[in-house]
Coordinates of C-alpha atoms in Angstrom, one line a residue:
X1 CA -17.5 27.0 -15.3
X2 CA -20.8 27.9 -13.1
X3 CA -21.5 31.7 -13.6
X4 CA -22.8 33.4 -11.2
X5 CA -22.2 37.4 -10.7
X6 CA -19.1 39.5 -9.5
X7 CA -21.1 39.8 -6.3
X8 CA -19.7 36.4 -5.2
X9 CA -15.9 37.1 -5.8
X10 CA -15.8 40.5 -4.1
X11 CA -18.3 38.4 -0.8
X12 CA -15.6 36.4 -1.0
X13 CA -12.5 38.7 -0.9
X14 CA -13.7 40.8 1.5
X15 CA -14.4 38.2 3.7
X16 CA -10.3 37.2 2.8
X17 CA -9.4 41.1 4.2
X18 CA -10.5 40.6 7.0
X19 CA -9.8 37.2 7.8
X20 CA -6.0 39.2 6.6
X21 CA -6.4 41.2 9.2
X22 CA -8.0 39.4 12.2
X23 CA -5.2 36.5 12.6
X24 CA -2.0 39.3 11.4
X25 CA -0.3 38.5 14.2
X26 CA -1.4 34.4 15.0
X27 CA -0.3 34.3 11.6
X28 CA 3.4 35.6 12.4
X29 CA 3.8 34.3 15.6
X30 CA 3.4 30.4 14.5
X31 CA 6.0 32.0 11.0
X32 CA 7.9 32.8 14.2
X33 CA 7.2 29.6 16.4
X34 CA 8.4 27.1 13.4
X35 CA 11.5 29.3 12.1
X36 CA 12.8 29.3 15.3
X37 CA 12.2 25.5 16.5
X38 CA 12.2 24.0 13.4
X39 CA 14.6 25.9 11.2
X40 CA 16.8 26.4 14.2
X41 CA 17.0 30.8 13.0
X42 CA 17.5 31.3 16.9
X43 CA 19.9 34.5 16.4
X44 CA 19.1 38.7 15.2
X45 CA 20.7 38.3 11.6
X46 CA 22.5 41.9 12.9
X47 CA 24.0 39.7 15.2
X48 CA 24.4 36.3 13.8
X49 CA 26.1 38.3 10.4
X50 CA 28.3 40.3 12.7
X51 CA 29.9 37.4 14.7
X52 CA 30.3 35.4 12.2
X53 CA 32.2 38.0 9.9
X54 CA 33.8 38.9 13.8
X55 CA 35.1 34.7 12.9
X56 CA 32.8 34.0 16.4
X57 CA 30.9 30.6 17.0
X58 CA 27.9 30.8 16.1
X59 CA 25.9 27.5 18.2
X60 CA 23.1 26.6 17.7
X61 CA 22.0 23.8 20.5
X62 CA 18.5 23.8 20.6
X63 CA 16.6 21.3 22.6
X64 CA 12.4 22.3 21.5
X65 CA 12.3 19.1 18.9
X66 CA 12.5 17.8 21.3
X67 CA 10.2 19.1 23.9
X68 CA 7.6 19.0 21.2
X69 CA 8.3 15.4 20.6
X70 CA 6.8 14.7 24.0
X71 CA 4.0 16.2 23.8
X72 CA 3.3 15.2 19.7
X73 CA 4.2 11.2 20.5
X74 CA 2.3 11.1 23.6
X75 CA -0.5 11.5 21.3
X76 CA 0.7 9.2 19.2
X77 CA 1.1 7.4 22.3
X78 CA -3.1 7.1 23.4
X79 CA -4.7 7.5 19.9
X80 CA -8.0 9.7 20.1
X81 CA -10.9 7.4 19.5
X82 CA -14.4 8.8 18.8
X83 CA -17.3 7.4 21.2
X84 CA -21.6 7.0 19.1
X85 CA -24.3 7.5 21.3
X86 CA -27.8 7.4 20.7
X87 CA -30.1 11.2 21.4
X88 CA -33.6 11.0 20.8
X89 CA -35.8 8.2 20.9
X90 CA -35.4 7.5 16.6
X91 CA -31.7 6.8 17.6
X92 CA -31.3 3.3 19.2
X93 CA -28.0 1.6 20.2
X94 CA -27.2 -1.1 17.5
X95 CA -26.7 1.5 14.8
X96 CA -25.6 3.9 17.7
X97 CA -22.2 0.9 17.0
X98 CA -22.6 0.7 14.0
X99 CA -22.4 4.6 12.7
X100 CA -19.6 4.7 15.6
X101 CA -17.7 1.5 13.5
X102 CA -19.1 3.3 9.9
X103 CA -16.8 6.5 11.6
X104 CA -13.9 4.4 12.6
X105 CA -13.4 2.4 9.1
X106 CA -13.3 6.6 7.3
X107 CA -10.7 7.2 9.5
X108 CA -8.9 3.6 9.3
X109 CA -9.3 4.5 4.3
X110 CA -8.6 7.8 5.3
X111 CA -5.5 7.7 7.6
X112 CA -6.5 9.7 10.0
X113 CA -4.4 9.3 12.2
X114 CA -1.6 11.4 9.9
X115 CA -4.0 14.1 9.9
X116 CA -4.4 13.9 13.1
X117 CA -0.8 13.6 14.1
X118 CA 0.4 16.2 12.2
X119 CA -3.1 18.6 12.9
X120 CA -1.0 18.7 16.6
X121 CA 2.3 19.0 15.9
X122 CA 1.8 22.3 14.4
X123 CA -0.4 23.5 17.0
X124 CA 2.1 22.4 19.7
X125 CA 5.1 23.8 18.3
X126 CA 3.2 27.0 16.5
X127 CA -0.7 27.5 18.0
X128 CA -2.4 26.0 16.1
X129 CA -3.5 23.8 12.8
X130 CA -5.9 22.5 11.1
X131 CA -7.3 19.0 9.1
X132 CA -10.4 18.5 7.3
X133 CA -13.5 16.0 5.9
X134 CA -14.1 15.7 2.3
X135 CA -16.0 13.4 0.0
X136 CA -15.3 11.6 -2.9
X137 CA -15.7 9.1 -5.3
X138 CA -14.8 5.6 -2.9
X139 CA -13.0 3.3 -6.1
X140 CA -11.5 4.3 -9.6
X141 CA -15.0 2.0 -10.6
X142 CA -17.4 3.4 -8.9
X143 CA -20.4 5.7 -7.6
X144 CA -19.7 4.6 -4.4
X145 CA -19.0 8.3 -2.8
X146 CA -16.5 7.7 0.3
X147 CA -16.4 10.6 3.7
X148 CA -12.2 11.5 4.4
X149 CA -10.3 12.7 6.6
X150 CA -7.5 14.6 5.0
X151 CA -5.2 16.1 7.1
X152 CA -3.8 20.3 6.0
X153 CA 0.1 19.6 6.1
X154 CA 0.6 23.9 6.0
X155 CA -2.3 25.6 8.6
X156 CA -1.3 29.0 6.4
X157 CA -3.1 27.9 3.4
X158 CA -6.4 28.3 6.2
X159 CA -8.5 31.8 6.0
X160 CA -10.6 31.5 9.4
X161 CA -13.9 33.5 10.5
X162 CA -12.3 35.4 12.9
X163 CA -15.4 37.0 14.7
X164 CA -15.8 33.1 15.5
X165 CA -16.2 32.9 20.0
X166 CA -17.1 28.4 19.8
X167 CA -13.2 26.7 20.2
X168 CA -14.1 24.5 17.1
X169 CA -15.6 25.9 13.4
X170 CA -18.9 25.2 14.6
X171 CA -19.7 29.3 14.2
X172 CA -17.6 30.0 11.1
X173 CA -19.6 31.4 8.2
X174 CA -16.8 31.7 5.8
X175 CA -13.4 29.9 5.5
X176 CA -10.8 29.6 2.7
X177 CA -7.7 27.1 1.8
X178 CA -5.9 28.3 -1.0
X179 CA -2.9 26.4 -2.5
X180 CA -1.0 26.4 -5.7
X181 CA -1.9 24.0 -8.6
X182 CA 0.9 23.7 -11.9
X183 CA -0.7 26.2 -14.9
X184 CA -0.5 23.2 -17.3
X185 CA -2.9 21.0 -14.9
X186 CA -5.1 23.8 -14.4
X187 CA -6.2 24.6 -18.3
X188 CA -6.5 21.1 -18.8
X189 CA -9.7 20.9 -14.8
X190 CA -10.7 24.5 -16.2
X191 CA -10.1 25.4 -19.4
X192 CA -12.0 28.2 -19.7
X193 CA -10.0 29.7 -16.8
X194 CA -8.4 33.2 -15.9
X195 CA -5.4 33.2 -15.4
X196 CA -5.5 35.8 -12.2
X197 CA -4.1 34.0 -9.0
X198 CA -6.6 34.4 -5.5
X199 CA -4.8 36.3 -3.1
X200 CA -3.4 34.3 -0.4
X201 CA -0.5 34.4 3.0
X202 CA 2.4 34.9 0.8
X203 CA 4.6 32.7 4.5
X204 CA 3.1 29.2 2.9
X205 CA 5.8 29.6 -0.3
X206 CA 7.4 28.1 2.0
X207 CA 9.3 27.1 -1.9
X208 CA 10.3 28.4 -4.6
X209 CA 8.4 26.1 -7.3
X210 CA 5.2 27.3 -4.7
X211 CA 5.9 31.6 -6.3
X212 CA 7.0 30.7 -10.4
X213 CA 5.3 31.0 -13.9
X214 CA 4.6 27.6 -12.8
X215 CA 1.9 28.0 -10.1
X216 CA -0.9 29.3 -9.5
X217 CA -2.6 30.2 -6.5
X218 CA -6.5 28.9 -6.3
X219 CA -8.6 29.2 -3.0
X220 CA -11.2 26.9 -2.2
X221 CA -14.2 29.6 -0.2
X222 CA -16.1 27.8 1.5
X223 CA -20.0 29.6 2.8
X224 CA -22.9 28.9 5.0
X225 CA -25.6 30.8 5.3
X226 CA -29.0 30.9 7.0
X227 CA -32.2 30.0 5.8
X228 CA -35.5 28.4 6.4
X229 CA -37.0 25.1 5.9
X230 CA -40.4 23.1 6.3
X231 CA -39.4 20.2 8.6
X232 CA -42.7 17.5 9.3
X233 CA -43.4 15.0 12.1
X234 CA -44.0 12.0 10.4
X235 CA -46.0 8.7 11.6
X236 CA -44.0 5.3 10.4
X237 CA -45.6 1.6 11.2
X238 CA -42.2 -0.4 12.8
X239 CA -42.8 -3.8 11.3
X240 CA -41.6 -5.2 14.1
X241 CA -43.5 -4.4 16.9
X242 CA -47.3 -3.6 14.7
X243 CA -46.2 0.7 16.3
X244 CA -46.6 2.8 15.4
X245 CA -43.4 5.3 16.3
X246 CA -43.1 9.3 15.3
X247 CA -40.0 11.1 13.4
X248 CA -38.8 14.4 12.0
X249 CA -38.3 14.5 8.4
X250 CA -37.6 17.4 6.5
X251 CA -39.8 17.7 3.8
X252 CA -37.0 17.7 0.7
X253 CA -36.3 14.2 2.0
X254 CA -39.5 12.8 1.1
X255 CA -39.1 12.2 -2.6
X256 CA -35.7 10.3 -1.4
X257 CA -38.0 8.7 0.5
X258 CA -40.7 7.7 -1.9
X259 CA -38.0 7.3 -5.0
X260 CA -36.6 4.8 -3.2
X261 CA -39.8 3.3 -1.6
X262 CA -41.2 2.6 -4.8
X263 CA -38.4 1.4 -6.5
X264 CA -38.5 -1.3 -3.4
X265 CA -41.8 -2.4 -4.4
X266 CA -40.8 -2.9 -8.7
X267 CA -42.8 0.5 -9.6
X268 CA -41.1 3.7 -12.1
X269 CA -42.1 6.8 -10.3
X270 CA -40.0 8.5 -13.7
X271 CA -42.8 7.1 -15.9
X272 CA -45.3 8.5 -14.1
X273 CA -43.4 11.9 -14.2
X274 CA -45.4 14.7 -11.9
X275 CA -43.4 16.9 -9.4
X276 CA -41.4 16.3 -6.6
X277 CA -44.2 17.6 -4.3
X278 CA -47.5 14.7 -6.6
X279 CA -44.4 12.5 -5.6
X280 CA -44.5 13.4 -1.8
X281 CA -47.9 13.0 -2.0
X282 CA -47.9 9.2 -3.4
X283 CA -45.0 8.1 -1.7
X284 CA -47.2 9.6 2.1
X285 CA -50.3 7.8 0.7
X286 CA -49.3 4.7 -0.7
X287 CA -47.0 4.2 2.6
X288 CA -49.4 5.3 4.8
X289 CA -47.1 7.5 6.5
X290 CA -49.3 10.0 8.7
X291 CA -48.1 14.5 8.5
X292 CA -49.4 14.9 12.2
X293 CA -46.8 18.1 12.8
X294 CA -45.3 20.5 10.1
X295 CA -43.4 23.6 11.7
X296 CA -40.2 26.7 9.9
X297 CA -37.5 26.0 11.1
X298 CA -33.9 27.4 10.6
X299 CA -31.0 25.7 9.5
X300 CA -27.9 26.3 8.0
X301 CA -26.8 26.0 3.8
X302 CA -22.8 25.2 3.4
X303 CA -21.7 26.7 -0.5
X304 CA -18.1 25.1 -1.6
X305 CA -16.4 26.9 -4.1
X306 CA -13.8 27.3 -6.0
X307 CA -12.1 30.2 -6.8
X308 CA -9.2 32.5 -8.8
X309 CA -8.7 36.0 -8.6
X310 CA -12.1 36.8 -11.2
X311 CA -14.3 34.1 -11.2
X312 CA -15.7 30.9 -9.6
X313 CA -14.4 28.1 -11.0
X314 CA -16.9 25.4 -9.0
X315 CA -19.8 25.2 -6.5
X316 CA -21.5 22.5 -4.5
X317 CA -23.4 22.2 -2.8
X318 CA -21.8 19.6 1.5
X319 CA -25.1 17.7 2.6
X320 CA -24.0 19.2 6.5
X321 CA -24.6 22.1 8.2
X322 CA -21.5 23.0 9.9
X323 CA -17.9 23.9 7.4
X324 CA -15.5 20.5 7.3
X325 CA -13.0 21.8 8.2
X326 CA -11.0 21.4 12.0
X327 CA -9.2 24.0 13.6
X328 CA -6.5 22.5 16.7
X329 CA -5.6 24.9 18.6
X330 CA -2.6 25.8 21.0
X331 CA -3.6 27.5 24.2
X332 CA -5.9 30.3 23.9
X333 CA -6.1 33.6 25.6
X334 CA -9.0 36.1 25.4
X335 CA -7.0 39.9 25.0
X336 CA -8.8 43.0 24.7
X337 CA -10.9 41.6 23.0
X338 CA -8.4 40.3 20.7
X339 CA -7.5 36.3 20.6
X340 CA -4.3 35.0 20.4
X341 CA -3.2 31.2 19.7
X342 CA -0.2 30.9 21.8
X343 CA 2.8 27.9 20.9
X344 CA 4.1 25.1 23.8
X345 CA 7.5 26.7 23.1
X346 CA 6.7 30.5 22.5
X347 CA 7.9 31.3 26.2
X348 CA 10.2 29.6 25.6
X349 CA 12.6 31.2 22.8
X350 CA 14.5 34.0 25.5
X351 CA 15.5 30.9 27.5
X352 CA 17.0 28.6 24.6
X353 CA 18.1 32.5 22.8
X354 CA 19.9 33.5 25.7
X355 CA 21.7 29.2 26.3
X356 CA 22.7 29.4 22.6
X357 CA 24.9 32.4 23.5
X358 CA 26.3 31.2 26.5
X359 CA 27.4 28.0 25.1
X360 CA 28.7 30.0 21.9
X361 CA 30.7 32.2 24.4
X362 CA 32.5 29.3 26.3
X363 CA 32.8 27.5 23.1
X364 CA 35.1 30.9 22.2
X365 CA 36.9 31.8 25.2
X366 CA 38.2 27.7 24.8
X367 CA 38.3 26.7 21.8
X368 CA 39.6 30.2 20.1
X369 CA 40.8 31.3 22.9
X370 CA 45.0 32.2 21.6
X371 CA 46.8 29.5 23.9
X372 CA 49.1 31.1 26.5
X373 CA 52.1 33.1 26.7
X374 CA 56.1 32.4 26.9
X375 CA 57.4 33.9 30.2
X376 CA 60.8 34.4 30.3
X377 CA 63.9 37.2 31.4
X378 CA 64.9 39.3 28.7
X379 CA 67.3 37.7 26.1
X380 CA 66.2 34.1 27.3
X381 CA 66.1 33.0 23.5
X382 CA 69.0 32.3 21.8
X383 CA 69.5 33.9 18.3
X384 CA 68.6 31.2 15.3
X385 CA 66.1 29.9 17.6
X386 CA 64.1 33.4 17.3
X387 CA 62.2 31.1 14.7
X388 CA 61.5 28.4 16.9
X389 CA 60.3 29.8 19.3
X390 CA 58.3 31.9 17.7
X391 CA 56.1 29.4 16.0
X392 CA 55.8 27.2 19.6
X393 CA 51.9 28.5 20.0
X394 CA 51.1 26.7 16.5
X395 CA 53.6 24.5 16.1
X396 CA 54.2 21.0 18.2
X397 CA 58.4 20.7 18.8
X398 CA 60.1 18.5 19.7
X399 CA 62.6 20.4 22.4
X400 CA 62.8 24.2 22.6
X401 CA 66.5 25.7 23.4
X402 CA 66.3 28.8 26.1
X403 CA 69.8 30.1 27.1
X404 CA 70.5 29.4 31.0
X405 CA 72.6 32.6 31.4
X406 CA 70.0 34.9 30.8
X407 CA 68.0 34.3 34.1
X408 CA 65.4 31.8 35.2
X409 CA 64.0 28.8 33.1
X410 CA 60.7 30.1 30.8
X411 CA 57.9 29.4 31.8
X412 CA 53.8 29.6 30.0
X413 CA 51.3 31.1 31.4
X414 CA 48.6 28.9 33.1
X415 CA 45.4 29.2 31.4
X416 CA 42.4 31.1 33.4
X417 CA 39.6 28.2 32.6
X418 CA 36.0 29.2 31.1
X419 CA 34.0 31.9 34.2
X420 CA 32.4 29.7 35.8
X421 CA 29.3 32.7 35.4
X422 CA 29.0 31.5 31.6
X423 CA 28.8 28.0 32.5
X424 CA 25.9 28.5 35.7
X425 CA 24.4 30.9 32.6
X426 CA 23.4 28.5 30.1
X427 CA 22.7 25.6 33.2
X428 CA 19.9 28.1 34.7
X429 CA 18.6 28.8 30.2
X430 CA 18.4 24.8 30.2
X431 CA 16.2 24.5 33.6
X432 CA 14.1 27.8 33.1
X433 CA 13.1 26.0 29.3
X434 CA 11.8 23.2 30.9
X435 CA 9.7 24.8 33.8
X436 CA 8.4 26.9 30.5
X437 CA 7.7 24.4 29.2
X438 CA 6.6 22.0 32.0
X439 CA 8.8 19.2 30.3
X440 CA 11.2 17.7 32.6
X441 CA 14.3 15.0 32.9
X442 CA 12.2 12.0 33.2
X443 CA 9.6 13.2 30.6
X444 CA 12.7 13.1 28.6
X445 CA 13.5 9.8 29.6
X446 CA 16.8 10.5 31.6
X447 CA 17.5 8.6 35.4
X448 CA 16.1 10.5 38.9
X449 CA 16.2 9.5 41.6
X450 CA 12.4 7.7 42.3
X451 CA 13.3 4.2 41.6
X452 CA 10.0 2.2 42.1
X453 CA 7.7 2.5 39.0
X454 CA 5.0 4.4 40.4
X455 CA 6.9 6.7 41.4
X456 CA 8.8 6.8 38.1
X457 CA 4.5 7.4 36.1
X458 CA 3.7 10.1 38.7
X459 CA 7.1 12.0 37.6
X460 CA 6.7 11.2 33.9
X461 CA 2.8 12.5 34.5
X462 CA 3.3 15.6 35.2
X463 CA 5.0 16.5 32.2
X464 CA 1.8 15.2 30.2
X465 CA -0.7 17.6 32.7
X466 CA 1.2 20.5 32.4
X467 CA 0.2 20.1 28.4
X468 CA -2.5 18.2 28.7
X469 CA -4.3 21.3 27.2
X470 CA -3.0 20.4 23.9
X471 CA -4.2 16.7 23.2
X472 CA -7.4 18.2 25.0
X473 CA -7.6 19.7 22.1
X474 CA -7.2 17.3 19.2
X475 CA -9.5 15.2 21.4
X476 CA -12.2 17.9 20.9
X477 CA -11.4 18.9 17.1
X478 CA -11.8 15.1 16.3
X479 CA -14.9 15.6 18.1
X480 CA -16.1 18.7 15.7
X481 CA -14.4 16.4 12.7
X482 CA -16.9 12.9 14.2
X483 CA -20.5 15.8 14.8
X484 CA -19.9 16.9 11.4
X485 CA -19.3 13.3 9.2
X486 CA -23.0 12.8 11.5
X487 CA -24.3 14.6 9.7
X488 CA -23.0 13.8 6.1
X489 CA -23.3 9.6 6.8
X490 CA -26.6 9.0 5.2
X491 CA -25.4 11.4 2.1
X492 CA -23.4 9.9 1.1
X493 CA -23.9 6.5 2.6
X494 CA -28.2 5.9 2.8
X495 CA -27.8 5.3 -1.7
X496 CA -25.0 2.0 -0.6
X497 CA -26.8 -1.9 -0.1
X498 CA -23.8 -2.5 2.0
X499 CA -21.0 -0.8 3.9
X500 CA -17.8 -2.1 5.7
X501 CA -17.5 -1.2 9.2
X502 CA -14.4 -2.3 11.7
X503 CA -15.3 -2.9 15.5
X504 CA -13.4 -1.9 18.3
X505 CA -11.3 -4.4 17.5
X506 CA -11.1 -3.3 14.6
X507 CA -12.6 -6.4 13.2
X508 CA -14.2 -6.4 10.4
X509 CA -18.9 -6.6 9.5
X510 CA -20.6 -5.7 5.9
X511 CA -23.7 -3.6 7.0
X512 CA -27.0 -4.1 5.3
X513 CA -28.5 -0.9 4.9
X514 CA -32.5 1.1 3.9
X515 CA -33.8 3.8 3.0
X516 CA -37.7 2.7 4.3
X517 CA -39.1 3.9 7.1
X518 CA -39.8 1.3 9.8
X519 CA -36.9 2.9 12.9
X520 CA -33.4 3.5 12.8
X521 CA -32.9 -0.5 13.6
X522 CA -34.6 -3.3 11.9
X523 CA -34.6 -7.7 13.1
X524 CA -34.5 -9.7 10.5
X525 CA -36.5 -12.2 10.0
X526 CA -36.3 -15.7 8.8
X527 CA -32.1 -15.4 9.0
X528 CA -31.7 -12.0 7.2
X529 CA -28.8 -9.9 8.3
X530 CA -30.5 -6.9 10.7
X531 CA -31.1 -3.5 7.9
X532 CA -29.8 0.0 9.5
X533 CA -31.0 3.4 8.4
X534 CA -28.4 6.2 9.0
X535 CA -31.1 8.5 8.8
X536 CA -33.3 8.1 10.9
X537 CA -32.5 9.4 15.0
X538 CA -29.6 12.0 15.6
X539 CA -26.7 10.7 17.8
X540 CA -24.1 12.0 19.4
X541 CA -20.6 11.0 19.7
X542 CA -17.3 11.7 22.0
X543 CA -14.1 11.5 22.5
X544 CA -10.8 9.6 24.5
X545 CA -7.9 9.1 24.7
X546 CA -6.2 5.7 26.1
X547 CA -3.8 3.4 24.8
X548 CA -5.4 1.2 21.3
X549 CA -7.2 -2.1 22.5
X550 CA -4.2 -4.1 21.5
X551 CA -3.0 -2.7 23.8
X552 CA -5.8 -3.2 26.6
X553 CA -5.5 -6.9 25.7
X554 CA -2.3 -7.1 26.0
X555 CA -2.0 -4.9 29.7
X556 CA -5.7 -7.6 30.6
X557 CA -3.2 -10.6 29.1

C-alpha cells in the first residue's frame, strides 16, 4: 500500500469529474450508436410497445453492420506498419532498422492486430476507440521486461483530458482507465485496501456481473507533470573511427551508464560505496568522457497509480514522457469550443429507422391484412352452408355451394396490393444510407455495369476514399504508439544482452545490445556481432498502410 495524502485522491476525483462533464455528450452518442447499430435497438420504446400490443410487426432489417464491416475489414486487409528513421547525428540507419524490427516483434508478441481492429471498430461504430501500451515480464520465469500493445475492449472505460487539442494523446495531462475486479481477487492483491469503489461511467456496466456485490470498480490513474532536469552534452570516443562524437544525455543517466561501464570492466562499485554523483564522476574520469555543455531542460514525468474511491493502491513511474493510451478518433468536429467525435453511421440512423418502418408497413399490408371478402346477391348462401361460408377466409374448403336462384355467382374481391409509395420510400431510405455513408453496392460486392478490372477497382475505391479518414486516424494512433515505444525501449530492453527482432519479411534475427559509450551502432570486429545502443540518438516513426509483405511478394511473382 502506498502512503499518499488525500490531496492525490481529491485531485484525481476533480480531474475525473471534469473529464466526465467534458466527454458526456460524446459518451452518450457512442452508447446510442452502439445500441442502435449492434444491438438492433432501432425503434422508439413507446412506438415499439404500442405496435407489439396491437400485434403489428416491429421489424429491424439492420443494414448498418455490413457498412461498418466494409470499413473495418478494409483496415484488416491493409495492415498499418511502422517504419523508424534516424533524426539526429547520434542516430544511424542500422540502429533504426533494429528498432523497427523490435517494434514489429512487440506487435507480434502482443497480438497488436486485435488491439488495432477493436479500436477502429469502436471508432467507426461509435465515434472513438482506444488501445494502450504496457510493460510486463517477458514470462513467468524471467526477469526480463517487454513492452506490449493491449486492446481496450470498451472505450467507455477511458476518461481522457478533454482540454486537449492534439489529435493524439501527446498533450493529455491525465487519463483514467476504470475496470471491475472480483472482490476476492481484490483482497488477495490489496489485503489492506478499502472496499470503496471508484466512480465510473455506468454505461460500461454492460453485464449484470459487473454491478452485483461480487465486484468492485478500481481505476488506473495516469498523471503527467512538467519538471526540470539537467541535460549534459558529452563527447565520447568512437572506437570504430577513433574520433570524438557528441551526444546529449540526462544527468540521471550517468550513474546507470557508470554501473554498466564498471561491471563490464570487472569492477564492483557497490563495494566502493558512495553516492550516484560520485559514481558518475568516477565514470567520467575513467572513461575519458568530456562534458562540454550543460543546461536545464523541461521534461514531463508520467506517474501511474491504481486507485479506489479513497486511496492509492499502487504507484510507479512510466519511463516515457507521454501517457500510453492511444486514441482512435472518428470524424472530429469543433463547434462552439466543444470537440465532437462522430461515427460513420450516426447520420444514417434516421434512414435506417425509416427503412424499418416502411418494410414493416409493407409486411403488415401483405401478411396481416385480412383476406378479401366474398360478394354475392342477397340469399346466395344455401341453408346448412352458413358455417362453411363463414370460415371461407380462414380454412381451405374443397368446394363452396351457393344458391343460383339468388342471382349471379359470388366473387371474391381482389387484394389491392402494397401501395407503390411504401415500396418506393423503403428504396429511398436504403439509397439514403448508402449516400450518407459513402458506401455503395459495388463496395459491398454487388455487380455493376463495369466490366474491366480497372473500372471495378475504381468504383470500389470510391467507398474507400469516402471513409479513408477512419483508417488514417488509426494510422495516426499507431504512429503515436510507436513514438511512445521509442521513449521506453531504452529503459525496457537496454539491460538485456540480446533481443529478438523481426524483419519486414517476418524473418527473426537476434541482436546484441550494449550500454557502453561509443555511438548507437558499433561494428563487430574479428568476426564478432555488431553492438547496438538503443539509448543513443533520436528516432522518429512513420506509419503506412498497404498489403503485407507476403501479399506484395505474391503480386510481384
